[in-house]
Short mmCIF file of N, CA and C in Angstrom, two decimals:
data_model
loop_
_atom_site.label_atom_id
_atom_site.label_comp_id
_atom_site.label_asym_id
_atom_site.label_seq_id
_atom_site.Cartn_x
_atom_site.Cartn_y
_atom_site.Cartn_z
N MET A 1 65.97 84.15 105.34
CA MET A 1 66.19 82.77 105.45
C MET A 1 66.46 82.02 104.17
N PHE A 2 65.75 82.13 103.24
CA PHE A 2 66.06 81.56 101.89
C PHE A 2 67.55 81.61 101.59
N ARG A 3 67.84 83.00 101.70
CA ARG A 3 69.55 83.43 101.49
C ARG A 3 70.36 82.59 102.19
N LYS A 4 70.21 82.31 103.42
CA LYS A 4 71.14 81.23 104.30
C LYS A 4 71.26 79.97 103.79
N LEU A 5 69.96 79.61 103.29
CA LEU A 5 69.97 78.13 102.99
C LEU A 5 70.65 78.16 101.45
N GLN A 6 70.52 79.04 100.71
CA GLN A 6 71.43 79.11 99.42
C GLN A 6 72.80 78.83 99.49
N LEU A 7 73.29 79.83 100.43
CA LEU A 7 74.74 79.84 100.95
C LEU A 7 75.07 78.62 101.55
N ALA A 8 74.37 77.92 102.45
CA ALA A 8 74.74 76.58 102.94
C ALA A 8 74.84 75.60 101.73
N ALA A 9 73.97 75.56 100.89
CA ALA A 9 73.66 74.55 99.88
C ALA A 9 75.18 74.95 98.89
N ARG A 10 75.23 76.32 98.46
CA ARG A 10 76.64 76.26 97.88
C ARG A 10 77.93 75.79 98.62
N PHE A 11 77.82 76.12 99.86
CA PHE A 11 79.30 75.80 100.63
C PHE A 11 79.36 74.15 100.75
N LEU A 12 78.12 73.46 100.94
CA LEU A 12 78.25 72.05 100.79
C LEU A 12 78.64 71.51 99.50
N SER A 13 78.04 72.35 98.47
CA SER A 13 78.46 71.59 97.08
C SER A 13 79.80 71.77 96.82
N GLN A 14 80.35 72.97 97.09
CA GLN A 14 81.81 73.32 96.87
C GLN A 14 82.58 72.46 97.39
N SER A 15 82.17 72.17 98.87
CA SER A 15 83.17 71.15 99.66
C SER A 15 82.95 69.88 99.17
N THR A 16 82.06 69.43 98.76
CA THR A 16 81.72 68.06 98.37
C THR A 16 82.55 67.90 97.18
N ARG A 17 82.69 68.84 96.07
CA ARG A 17 83.19 68.85 94.65
C ARG A 17 84.62 68.66 95.10
N LEU A 18 85.31 69.52 96.18
CA LEU A 18 86.77 69.76 96.45
C LEU A 18 87.04 68.19 97.35
N MET A 19 86.14 67.67 97.72
CA MET A 19 86.53 66.27 98.53
C MET A 19 86.84 65.30 97.61
N VAL A 20 85.96 65.11 96.41
CA VAL A 20 86.14 64.14 95.53
C VAL A 20 87.39 64.68 94.39
N GLY A 21 87.87 65.68 94.24
CA GLY A 21 89.00 66.25 93.46
C GLY A 21 88.26 67.06 92.18
N VAL A 22 87.12 67.56 92.34
CA VAL A 22 86.56 68.33 91.08
C VAL A 22 86.80 69.71 91.43
N PRO A 23 87.91 70.51 90.56
CA PRO A 23 88.00 71.79 90.59
C PRO A 23 87.02 72.88 90.72
N ASP A 24 87.19 73.94 91.41
CA ASP A 24 85.99 74.89 91.23
C ASP A 24 86.34 76.05 90.17
N TYR A 25 85.58 75.85 89.24
CA TYR A 25 85.83 77.04 88.08
C TYR A 25 85.45 78.30 88.69
N ASP A 26 84.55 78.49 89.27
CA ASP A 26 84.07 79.90 89.64
C ASP A 26 85.07 80.58 90.44
N ASN A 27 85.54 79.74 91.51
CA ASN A 27 86.86 80.28 92.32
C ASN A 27 87.78 80.75 91.05
N TYR A 28 88.34 79.99 90.35
CA TYR A 28 89.29 80.20 89.35
C TYR A 28 89.09 81.57 88.67
N VAL A 29 87.85 81.76 88.07
CA VAL A 29 87.61 83.01 87.22
C VAL A 29 87.83 84.12 88.00
N ALA A 30 87.12 84.01 89.48
CA ALA A 30 87.23 85.12 90.38
C ALA A 30 88.68 85.41 90.53
N GLN A 31 89.47 84.44 90.88
CA GLN A 31 90.93 84.63 91.25
C GLN A 31 91.76 85.23 89.86
N MET A 32 91.57 84.70 88.97
CA MET A 32 92.10 85.45 87.51
C MET A 32 91.61 86.97 87.43
N LYS A 33 90.49 87.12 87.57
CA LYS A 33 89.97 88.42 87.40
C LYS A 33 90.67 89.47 88.40
N LEU A 34 90.88 88.81 89.62
CA LEU A 34 91.55 89.79 90.60
C LEU A 34 92.89 90.00 90.60
N ASN A 35 93.73 88.84 90.44
CA ASN A 35 95.06 88.92 90.44
C ASN A 35 95.62 89.01 89.04
N HIS A 36 95.01 88.44 87.97
CA HIS A 36 95.68 88.70 86.75
C HIS A 36 94.63 89.04 85.73
N PRO A 37 94.13 90.42 85.72
CA PRO A 37 93.21 90.96 84.88
C PRO A 37 93.57 91.15 83.40
N ASP A 38 94.96 91.03 83.31
CA ASP A 38 95.44 91.22 81.63
C ASP A 38 95.45 89.83 81.16
N GLN A 39 95.45 88.61 81.92
CA GLN A 39 95.34 87.43 81.29
C GLN A 39 94.02 86.82 80.66
N PRO A 40 94.16 86.10 79.86
CA PRO A 40 92.69 85.44 79.53
C PRO A 40 92.24 84.30 80.35
N VAL A 41 91.08 84.24 80.47
CA VAL A 41 90.48 82.92 81.35
C VAL A 41 90.19 82.05 80.46
N MET A 42 90.81 80.83 81.03
CA MET A 42 90.22 79.64 80.16
C MET A 42 88.92 79.15 80.14
N SER A 43 88.54 78.67 79.17
CA SER A 43 87.08 78.04 79.23
C SER A 43 86.86 76.86 80.12
N TYR A 44 85.60 76.58 80.71
CA TYR A 44 85.60 75.47 81.60
C TYR A 44 86.11 74.21 81.16
N SER A 45 85.88 73.78 79.98
CA SER A 45 86.42 72.36 79.37
C SER A 45 88.03 72.50 79.30
N ALA A 46 88.52 73.77 78.99
CA ALA A 46 90.13 73.84 79.01
C ALA A 46 90.69 73.71 80.60
N PHE A 47 89.95 74.49 81.39
CA PHE A 47 90.20 74.40 82.78
C PHE A 47 90.10 73.14 83.46
N PHE A 48 89.14 72.60 83.01
CA PHE A 48 88.90 71.12 83.83
C PHE A 48 89.74 70.11 83.19
N ARG A 49 90.25 70.16 81.90
CA ARG A 49 91.38 69.36 81.34
C ARG A 49 92.75 69.39 81.84
N GLU A 50 92.84 70.98 82.15
CA GLU A 50 94.47 71.39 82.60
C GLU A 50 94.25 70.65 84.12
N ARG A 51 93.12 70.85 84.76
CA ARG A 51 93.10 70.35 86.26
C ARG A 51 93.49 68.86 86.36
N GLN A 52 92.60 68.14 85.24
CA GLN A 52 92.93 66.57 85.20
C GLN A 52 94.14 66.17 85.12
N GLU A 53 94.94 67.06 84.12
CA GLU A 53 96.39 66.65 83.44
C GLU A 53 97.31 66.72 84.91
N ALA A 54 97.08 68.00 85.51
CA ALA A 54 97.77 68.19 86.67
C ALA A 54 97.74 67.17 87.73
N ARG A 55 96.66 66.80 87.74
CA ARG A 55 96.29 65.71 88.88
C ARG A 55 96.61 64.37 88.60
N TYR A 56 96.33 63.88 87.22
CA TYR A 56 96.64 62.40 86.92
C TYR A 56 97.66 62.27 85.68
N GLY A 57 97.99 63.27 85.10
CA GLY A 57 98.80 63.28 83.93
C GLY A 57 100.25 62.67 84.01
N LYS A 58 100.75 62.99 85.16
CA LYS A 58 102.19 62.66 85.41
C LYS A 58 102.22 61.13 85.74
N ARG A 59 102.77 60.41 85.16
CA ARG A 59 102.72 58.76 85.35
C ARG A 59 103.93 58.43 86.25
N SER A 60 104.85 59.28 86.36
CA SER A 60 105.98 58.91 87.08
C SER A 60 105.73 59.15 88.60
N CYS A 61 105.77 57.97 89.66
CA CYS A 61 105.49 58.15 90.90
C CYS A 61 106.64 58.76 91.73
N THR A 62 106.34 59.90 92.43
CA THR A 62 107.49 60.41 93.23
C THR A 62 107.58 59.82 94.64
N THR A 63 106.51 58.87 94.97
CA THR A 63 106.87 58.35 96.43
C THR A 63 107.32 56.84 96.23
N ARG A 64 106.87 56.24 97.57
CA ARG A 64 107.60 54.74 97.07
C ARG A 64 106.37 53.83 96.99
N CYS A 65 105.18 54.31 96.46
CA CYS A 65 104.05 53.57 96.27
C CYS A 65 103.97 52.56 95.26
N CYS A 66 104.91 52.72 94.11
CA CYS A 66 104.94 52.01 93.00
C CYS A 66 106.02 50.88 92.92
#
């Protein structure tokens, strides 16, 4: 029972982070180890900065919103 509650809490936490735009570092690390074991894994702070830059860094708007 406790294990199911833990999994549910983890799933809700991950879903909430993704809804507000916070990337999931644990998934990034798992994917890097699985798909690119020869490449170094970024630290959490470097990963967070890179994700913020990818999302908000480009100031040129590609849609007609501006």
